[in-house]
Tab-separated table of C-alpha atoms in Angstrom:
chain	number	residue	atom	x	y	z
A	1	MET	CA	28.229	34.173	-13.228
A	2	SER	CA	30.081	33.960	-16.519
A	3	GLY	CA	28.767	35.311	-19.810
A	4	ARG	CA	28.644	31.794	-21.263
A	5	GLN	CA	26.363	30.605	-18.453
A	6	VAL	CA	24.077	33.601	-19.001
A	7	ASP	CA	23.919	32.918	-22.735
A	8	ARG	CA	23.016	29.284	-22.110
A	9	ARG	CA	20.228	30.221	-19.712
A	10	VAL	CA	18.791	32.779	-22.116
A	11	LEU	CA	18.893	30.216	-24.928
A	12	ALA	CA	17.214	27.607	-22.702
A	13	ASP	CA	14.444	30.066	-21.803
A	14	VAL	CA	13.838	30.937	-25.447
A	15	VAL	CA	13.708	27.254	-26.376
A	16	LEU	CA	11.225	26.606	-23.544
A	17	ALA	CA	8.964	29.421	-24.744
A	18	ALA	CA	9.170	28.150	-28.330
A	19	VAL	CA	8.327	24.564	-27.355
A	20	VAL	CA	5.342	25.614	-25.227
A	21	GLY	CA	4.131	27.924	-27.969
A	22	ALA	CA	4.494	25.203	-30.614
A	23	LEU	CA	2.524	22.715	-28.512
A	24	GLY	CA	-0.240	25.192	-27.780
A	25	MET	CA	-0.593	26.416	-31.355
A	26	GLY	CA	-0.336	22.872	-32.709
A	27	VAL	CA	-3.236	21.699	-30.567
A	28	ALA	CA	-5.238	24.859	-31.331
A	29	ALA	CA	-4.792	24.330	-35.058
A	30	PHE	CA	-6.976	21.204	-34.859
A	31	ASP	CA	-9.901	23.151	-33.367
A	32	ASP	CA	-12.325	24.360	-36.007
A	33	GLY	CA	-13.145	27.562	-34.137
A	34	THR	CA	-9.541	28.757	-33.741
A	35	ASP	CA	-8.936	32.185	-35.245
A	36	ALA	CA	-6.079	34.692	-35.471
A	37	LEU	CA	-6.879	36.185	-32.051
A	38	ASP	CA	-6.549	32.790	-30.379
A	39	LEU	CA	-3.204	32.127	-32.042
A	40	THR	CA	-1.969	35.588	-31.035
A	41	LEU	CA	-2.951	35.036	-27.395
A	42	ILE	CA	-1.191	31.649	-27.341
A	43	ALA	CA	1.929	33.094	-28.952
A	44	LEU	CA	2.148	36.034	-26.531
A	45	ALA	CA	1.494	33.912	-23.441
A	46	SER	CA	4.157	31.411	-24.499
A	47	ALA	CA	6.678	34.087	-25.523
A	48	SER	CA	6.431	35.702	-22.076
A	49	LEU	CA	8.020	32.585	-20.562
A	50	ALA	CA	11.337	33.578	-22.127
A	51	LEU	CA	11.598	36.292	-19.449
A	52	HIS	CA	10.641	34.172	-16.449
A	53	ARG	CA	14.084	34.485	-14.785
A	54	ALA	CA	14.303	38.263	-15.089
A	55	ALA	CA	10.689	39.161	-14.197
A	56	PRO	CA	8.796	36.166	-12.737
A	57	ARG	CA	5.875	38.225	-11.389
A	58	ALA	CA	5.388	40.127	-14.626
A	59	VAL	CA	5.526	36.876	-16.617
A	60	LEU	CA	2.998	35.302	-14.233
A	61	ALA	CA	0.595	38.224	-14.687
A	62	ALA	CA	0.989	38.294	-18.466
A	63	ALA	CA	0.637	34.516	-18.932
A	64	THR	CA	-2.398	34.392	-16.636
A	65	LEU	CA	-4.235	37.261	-18.337
A	66	LEU	CA	-3.446	36.087	-21.853
A	67	GLY	CA	-4.192	32.443	-21.025
A	68	THR	CA	-7.485	33.323	-19.337
A	69	ALA	CA	-8.497	35.513	-22.283
A	70	TYR	CA	-7.759	32.605	-24.611
A	71	VAL	CA	-9.870	30.057	-22.706
A	72	VAL	CA	-12.715	32.555	-22.334
A	73	HIS	CA	-12.699	33.206	-26.081
A	74	ALA	CA	-12.030	29.732	-27.494
A	75	HIS	CA	-13.015	27.173	-24.790
A	76	PRO	CA	-9.946	24.963	-25.584
A	77	GLY	CA	-8.715	21.763	-23.950
A	78	PRO	CA	-6.443	21.345	-20.904
A	79	LEU	CA	-3.210	21.870	-22.882
A	80	SER	CA	-4.114	25.552	-23.162
A	81	ALA	CA	-2.885	25.893	-19.565
A	82	LEU	CA	0.764	25.119	-20.421
A	83	PRO	CA	2.014	28.763	-20.483
A	84	VAL	CA	0.244	29.526	-17.202
A	85	LEU	CA	1.564	26.331	-15.623
A	86	GLY	CA	5.114	27.324	-16.531
A	87	ALA	CA	4.660	30.800	-15.087
A	88	VAL	CA	3.076	29.423	-11.893
A	89	HIS	CA	5.975	26.988	-11.378
A	90	THR	CA	8.540	29.756	-11.878
A	91	ALA	CA	6.776	32.135	-9.484
A	92	ALA	CA	6.563	29.464	-6.774
A	93	ARG	CA	10.233	28.600	-7.354
A	94	VAL	CA	11.365	32.140	-6.501
A	95	GLY	CA	9.066	32.373	-3.465
A	96	HIS	CA	5.865	34.007	-4.808
A	97	ARG	CA	3.649	31.093	-3.817
A	98	GLY	CA	0.693	33.334	-2.920
A	99	LEU	CA	0.733	34.973	-6.348
A	100	ALA	CA	1.129	31.568	-7.982
A	101	ALA	CA	-1.936	30.222	-6.169
A	102	ALA	CA	-3.947	33.342	-7.048
A	103	ALA	CA	-3.009	33.081	-10.736
A	104	SER	CA	-4.014	29.405	-10.751
A	105	THR	CA	-7.383	30.303	-9.240
A	106	VAL	CA	-8.014	33.056	-11.807
A	107	PHE	CA	-7.217	30.792	-14.746
A	108	LEU	CA	-9.312	27.902	-13.418
A	109	ALA	CA	-12.229	30.243	-12.705
A	110	GLY	CA	-12.101	31.528	-16.287
A	111	TYR	CA	-11.842	27.998	-17.645
A	112	VAL	CA	-14.836	26.722	-15.673
A	113	ALA	CA	-17.047	29.802	-15.948
A	114	THR	CA	-16.984	29.991	-19.746
A	115	GLY	CA	-17.199	26.279	-20.526
A	116	PRO	CA	-20.414	24.334	-20.961
A	117	GLY	CA	-21.697	22.920	-17.710
A	118	THR	CA	-20.931	19.289	-18.433
A	119	GLN	CA	-19.237	16.518	-16.562
A	120	GLU	CA	-16.390	16.618	-19.073
A	121	VAL	CA	-15.589	20.233	-18.257
A	122	ALA	CA	-15.677	19.468	-14.545
A	123	GLU	CA	-13.266	16.602	-15.048
A	124	ARG	CA	-10.947	18.799	-17.092
A	125	ALA	CA	-11.081	21.508	-14.448
A	126	GLY	CA	-10.175	18.957	-11.777
A	127	LEU	CA	-7.282	17.736	-13.908
A	128	LEU	CA	-6.038	21.279	-14.388
A	129	ALA	CA	-6.350	21.970	-10.658
A	130	GLY	CA	-4.083	19.000	-10.018
A	131	TRP	CA	-1.598	20.261	-12.589
A	132	PHE	CA	-1.503	23.700	-11.014
A	133	LEU	CA	-1.072	22.208	-7.543
A	134	CYS	CA	1.845	20.137	-8.834
A	135	ALA	CA	3.364	23.249	-10.452
A	136	VAL	CA	3.241	25.147	-7.146
A	137	VAL	CA	4.564	22.220	-5.106
A	138	THR	CA	7.411	21.410	-7.497
A	139	GLY	CA	8.342	25.097	-7.613
A	140	LEU	CA	8.557	25.242	-3.812
A	141	ALA	CA	10.484	21.964	-3.704
A	142	ASP	CA	12.981	23.274	-6.259
A	143	ARG	CA	13.379	26.495	-4.267
A	144	ASN	CA	14.066	24.560	-1.056
A	145	TRP	CA	16.499	22.243	-2.840
A	146	GLN	CA	18.458	25.156	-4.288
A	147	ALA	CA	18.579	26.815	-0.870
A	148	TYR	CA	19.811	23.555	0.657
A	149	LEU	CA	22.549	23.250	-1.968
A	150	ARG	CA	23.682	26.833	-1.368
A	151	GLN	CA	23.795	26.318	2.398
A	152	THR	CA	25.690	23.055	1.994
A	153	GLU	CA	28.236	24.729	-0.254
A	154	GLN	CA	28.646	27.644	2.160
A	155	ARG	CA	29.101	25.283	5.108
A	156	ALA	CA	31.684	23.285	3.175
A	157	GLN	CA	33.602	26.437	2.261
A	158	GLU	CA	33.411	27.717	5.833
A	159	ALA	CA	34.574	24.372	7.228
A	160	GLU	CA	37.500	24.275	4.795
A	161	ARG	CA	38.509	27.834	5.614
A	162	THR	CA	38.203	27.168	9.348
A	163	ARG	CA	40.308	24.015	9.082
A	164	GLU	CA	43.030	25.835	7.186
A	165	GLU	CA	43.116	28.738	9.630
A	166	ALA	CA	43.086	26.423	12.634
A	167	ALA	CA	45.921	24.371	11.157
A	168	LEU	CA	47.973	27.491	10.481
A	169	ARG	CA	47.299	28.791	13.971
A	170	ARG	CA	48.274	25.506	15.594
A	171	ALA	CA	51.412	25.290	13.471
A	172	GLY	CA	52.408	28.821	14.431
A	173	GLU	CA	51.761	28.209	18.113
A	174	GLU	CA	53.770	24.978	17.991
A	175	ARG	CA	56.704	26.752	16.335
A	176	LEU	CA	56.652	29.410	19.032
A	177	ARG	CA	56.483	26.746	21.741
A	178	ILE	CA	59.474	24.947	20.239
A	179	ALA	CA	61.351	28.240	19.988
A	180	ARG	CA	60.688	28.967	23.654
A	181	GLU	CA	61.773	25.483	24.705
A	182	LEU	CA	64.959	25.700	22.665
A	183	HIS	CA	65.739	29.112	24.026
A	184	ASP	CA	65.062	28.152	27.653
A	185	SER	CA	66.855	24.803	27.689
A	186	LEU	CA	69.234	24.181	24.815
A	187	THR	CA	70.544	27.733	24.587
A	188	HIS	CA	71.255	27.730	28.325
A	189	SER	CA	73.118	24.401	28.159
A	190	ILE	CA	75.244	25.401	25.167
A	191	SER	CA	76.061	28.708	26.825
A	192	ILE	CA	77.344	26.884	29.901
A	193	VAL	CA	79.478	24.548	27.763
A	194	LYS	CA	80.937	27.504	25.868
A	195	LEU	CA	81.561	29.391	29.102
A	196	GLN	CA	83.281	26.447	30.800
A	197	ALA	CA	85.433	25.770	27.743
A	198	GLY	CA	86.439	29.426	27.605
A	199	VAL	CA	87.386	29.451	31.282
A	200	ALA	CA	89.464	26.273	30.851
A	201	VAL	CA	91.294	27.742	27.842
A	202	HIS	CA	91.968	30.965	29.753
A	203	LEU	CA	93.361	29.159	32.823
A	204	ALA	CA	95.571	26.924	30.700
A	205	ARG	CA	97.075	29.895	28.893
A	206	LYS	CA	97.496	31.771	32.183
A	207	ARG	CA	99.501	28.895	33.625
A	208	GLY	CA	101.589	28.719	30.475
A	209	GLU	CA	100.294	25.297	29.581
A	210	GLU	CA	99.481	24.122	26.114
A	211	VAL	CA	95.748	24.250	25.483
A	212	PRO	CA	94.437	20.798	24.509
A	213	PRO	CA	93.110	20.750	20.905
A	214	ALA	CA	89.920	19.036	22.098
A	215	LEU	CA	89.204	21.960	24.429
A	216	LEU	CA	89.687	24.468	21.617
A	217	ALA	CA	87.404	22.375	19.422
A	218	ILE	CA	84.731	22.364	22.124
A	219	GLN	CA	84.989	26.155	22.481
A	220	GLU	CA	84.728	26.706	18.738
A	221	ALA	CA	81.934	24.165	18.247
A	222	SER	CA	79.848	25.595	21.082
A	223	GLY	CA	80.180	29.088	19.620
A	224	GLU	CA	79.124	27.838	16.199
A	225	ALA	CA	76.210	25.947	17.770
A	226	MET	CA	75.035	29.131	19.480
A	227	ARG	CA	75.071	31.032	16.184
A	228	GLU	CA	73.151	28.294	14.377
A	229	LEU	CA	70.636	28.025	17.200
A	230	ARG	CA	69.951	31.765	17.069
A	231	SER	CA	69.339	31.467	13.314
A	232	ALA	CA	66.941	28.561	13.901
A	233	LEU	CA	65.065	30.523	16.554
A	234	GLN	CA	64.679	33.445	14.166
A	235	VAL	CA	63.142	31.100	11.573
A	236	LEU	CA	60.778	29.571	14.134
A	237	ARG	CA	59.627	33.004	15.258
A	238	ALA	CA	59.198	34.314	11.726
A	239	ASP	CA	55.418	33.747	11.849
A	240	GLU	CA	54.886	36.165	14.727
A	241	PRO	CA	52.434	38.915	13.796
A	242	SER	CA	53.911	41.888	12.025
A	243	GLY	CA	51.834	45.025	11.875
A	244	THR	CA	49.380	46.913	14.029
A	245	PRO	CA	45.647	46.808	14.733
A	246	ALA	CA	45.351	49.892	12.514
A	247	LEU	CA	46.792	47.887	9.622
A	248	LEU	CA	44.269	45.108	10.299
A	249	VAL	CA	41.450	47.652	10.166
A	250	GLU	CA	42.718	48.993	6.840
A	251	ARG	CA	42.858	45.464	5.419
A	252	ALA	CA	39.308	44.798	6.631
A	253	ARG	CA	38.093	47.981	4.958
A	254	ALA	CA	39.808	46.985	1.735
A	255	ALA	CA	37.941	43.661	1.943
A	256	GLY	CA	34.617	45.507	2.080
A	257	LEU	CA	33.898	45.624	5.840
A	258	ALA	CA	32.526	48.783	7.448
A	259	VAL	CA	35.085	49.234	10.246
A	260	GLU	CA	35.846	52.262	12.420
A	261	LEU	CA	38.944	52.536	14.624
A	262	THR	CA	39.163	54.723	17.724
A	263	VAL	CA	42.386	55.032	19.744
A	264	THR	CA	42.403	56.786	23.109
A	265	GLY	CA	44.917	57.262	25.869
A	266	ASP	CA	48.668	57.734	25.737
A	267	GLU	CA	49.625	55.700	22.658
A	268	ARG	CA	53.058	54.165	23.142
A	269	PRO	CA	55.100	51.041	22.383
A	270	LEU	CA	53.680	47.989	24.145
A	271	PRO	CA	55.475	45.053	25.762
A	272	ARG	CA	56.061	42.412	23.119
A	273	ALA	CA	53.666	39.853	24.636
A	274	VAL	CA	50.870	42.418	24.964
A	275	ASP	CA	51.496	43.713	21.451
A	276	ARG	CA	51.229	40.194	19.992
A	277	ALA	CA	48.080	39.435	21.988
A	278	ALA	CA	46.416	42.729	20.977
A	279	TYR	CA	47.165	42.062	17.322
A	280	ARG	CA	45.724	38.546	17.483
A	281	ILE	CA	42.608	39.650	19.396
A	282	VAL	CA	41.735	42.344	16.864
A	283	GLN	CA	42.541	39.971	14.007
A	284	GLU	CA	40.314	37.192	15.355
A	285	ALA	CA	37.468	39.568	16.224
A	286	LEU	CA	37.460	41.089	12.724
A	287	THR	CA	37.635	37.619	11.161
A	288	ASN	CA	34.645	36.409	13.188
A	289	ALA	CA	32.670	39.542	12.317
A	290	ALA	CA	33.399	39.040	8.617
A	291	ARG	CA	32.189	35.424	8.824
A	292	HIS	CA	29.130	35.687	11.029
A	293	ALA	CA	27.944	39.286	11.381
A	294	GLY	CA	26.830	39.779	7.776
A	295	PRO	CA	26.662	43.346	6.397
A	296	ALA	CA	27.280	44.892	9.813
A	297	LYS	CA	29.081	47.954	11.101
A	298	ILE	CA	32.149	47.129	13.196
A	299	THR	CA	33.765	49.413	15.773
A	300	VAL	CA	37.290	48.835	17.120
A	301	ARG	CA	38.303	50.840	20.201
A	302	ILE	CA	41.775	50.660	21.760
A	303	ASP	CA	42.448	52.479	25.020
A	304	TYR	CA	46.057	52.701	26.216
A	305	GLY	CA	45.016	54.058	29.591
A	306	CYS	CA	47.533	55.929	31.726
A	307	GLY	CA	51.010	54.884	32.784
A	308	ASP	CA	51.583	51.120	32.985
A	309	GLY	CA	47.966	50.227	33.733
A	310	GLU	CA	46.139	48.073	31.216
A	311	LEU	CA	45.366	48.008	27.528
A	312	THR	CA	41.653	47.845	26.715
A	313	ILE	CA	40.412	46.433	23.406
A	314	ASP	CA	36.739	46.593	22.408
A	315	VAL	CA	35.447	45.197	19.112
A	316	ASP	CA	31.679	45.531	18.563
A	317	ASP	CA	29.425	44.789	15.626
A	318	ASP	CA	25.690	45.258	15.061
A	319	GLY	CA	25.269	41.988	13.191
A	320	ALA	CA	22.863	39.098	13.597
A	321	ALA	CA	24.119	37.629	16.892
A	322	ASP	CA	21.298	36.947	19.363
A	323	PRO	CA	21.789	36.979	23.172
A	324	ALA	CA	19.231	34.163	23.432
A	325	ARG	CA	21.463	31.916	21.295
A	326	PRO	CA	25.090	32.450	22.357
A	327	PRO	CA	27.625	30.884	19.983
A	328	VAL	CA	29.605	27.793	20.878
A	329	PRO	CA	33.241	28.915	21.383
A	330	GLY	CA	35.402	27.681	18.535
A	331	THR	CA	39.139	27.491	18.093
A	332	GLY	CA	39.455	31.228	17.517
A	333	LEU	CA	37.627	32.352	20.658
A	334	THR	CA	39.351	29.671	22.723
A	335	GLY	CA	42.784	30.759	21.489
A	336	MET	CA	41.910	34.394	22.160
A	337	ARG	CA	40.895	33.585	25.730
A	338	GLU	CA	44.060	31.558	26.318
A	339	ARG	CA	46.246	34.460	25.165
A	340	VAL	CA	44.483	36.905	27.478
A	341	THR	CA	44.532	34.522	30.441
A	342	ALA	CA	48.248	33.843	29.958
A	343	LEU	CA	48.898	37.564	30.432
A	344	GLY	CA	46.683	37.773	33.524
A	345	GLY	CA	43.973	39.699	31.708
A	346	THR	CA	40.233	39.258	31.259
A	347	LEU	CA	38.138	38.590	28.168
A	348	ARG	CA	34.418	38.731	27.488
A	349	ALA	CA	33.145	37.617	24.081
A	350	ALA	CA	29.363	37.322	23.786
A	351	PRO	CA	26.293	38.683	21.950
A	352	ARG	CA	25.201	42.175	22.931
A	353	ALA	CA	21.810	42.831	24.519
A	354	GLU	CA	20.903	45.203	21.691
A	355	GLY	CA	22.025	42.719	19.039
A	356	GLY	CA	25.368	41.981	17.468
A	357	PHE	CA	28.549	40.675	19.088
A	358	ALA	CA	31.053	42.270	21.447
A	359	VAL	CA	34.638	41.389	22.390
A	360	ARG	CA	36.111	43.035	25.512
A	361	ALA	CA	39.737	42.366	26.398
A	362	ARG	CA	41.707	43.861	29.290
A	363	LEU	CA	45.468	43.277	29.145
A	364	PRO	CA	47.700	44.345	32.070
A	365	MET	CA	50.968	45.948	30.965
A	366	ARG	CA	52.809	46.180	34.256
A	367	GLY	CA	55.398	43.453	34.612
A	368	THR	CA	54.806	42.100	31.103
A	369	VAL	CA	57.674	41.571	28.676
C-alpha cells in the first residue's frame, strides 16, 4: 500500500470522527441538562473512531464504555448511539461479530435501564436495536464482499499466469517437435542429395569428364542448405532448459520458499532426455508448491542410484493439500506425466496421507539418449 493511500485513509477516518462528534455535540447542545462531562464523553467516544482501522476492538470497547456512560448520565436521544454504531460496524467488518453484538447489548441495556419507563423509551430502544442489527449485518456483508473481491482478483491473476505459462510451454514443445521433424526428415533428405551430388562429381572427375555446372550447383546448394538447417535447428532448440535442479532450488529460495535439496547416489552426467525431464519435473513441482501449498516447507530429493539404473526424484511439501480432495490434473501435471511416460518411467503426483503434496518420479537411464 502506498503512502498516499495511507494518508487518504487516515484523513477519511479523522473526518468521520469529526462528523460524528459534531452531530453528537450539536444534538446534545439543545438539551438543557447537557454539561461539560456529557460533551467530553461525546468527544472522546467520537474521537476514538479515528483509530478504527488500526485497533477495531479497542475502539469498540472505548466507544461502548464512553457511550454507555453518556446515556446513563444524560438520558439523551437515539443519536447518542452514533459513535457506538460506527464502532460496532467496524468490528463486525473485520470479523469480531461476537464482540460487536456484545457491545450493542451493553449499550442498549444502559440506555433502557436508566431511562424513564415510558412507551417512548421502549420505542427508542427498539429503533436503536434495529440500528445496531443493521450495523452488524452491513459490517459482515462488507467483510464478505471484500473477501469475494480479493478471491476474484487472485483467481484472475492465477488464471492469467497459468495461461501465460501454458502458452509458453506449448510454444516450446511445438518448437522442439518441429526441430525433431526437421532433423529426422529434411536433414536426412538433404544429406542424401548432397551425398549423391558429391559421388556424381567424383565419378565425373575420375573419368576425366567435365563436371556439369548444374551438378556443382546442386552440391554447393545442398551444403549451404545443411548449414542453414543446422542454424535453424539451434534456434528452435534454444528454449531447452539450461541449468540444474540445484539452480531451481536456489531460485525458489530467493523467491521466499523454504526449500531443502538432498542429493544421494553417484552423481554424474545424465542422458540429455533424462536431464531435460528431471529439470522440468523439479521446476513444475516447485511452481505448483509455490502456487498452492502456501507457507509450506518443501523437500527435494534426487537419487542417482547405482550404475545405469534409474533416477529418482521426490518433491514433497507439507502444505494444505488434502487426500480427501485430490486436485484435478492441470496442464503442468499432465505435461510432467507425458515426459516421464515418454522415457518409460513412472510418476505419482498426489496429496500425502499426512497432509501436503508429493511428486514421485522414476526415470530409467539405461538406453536413454
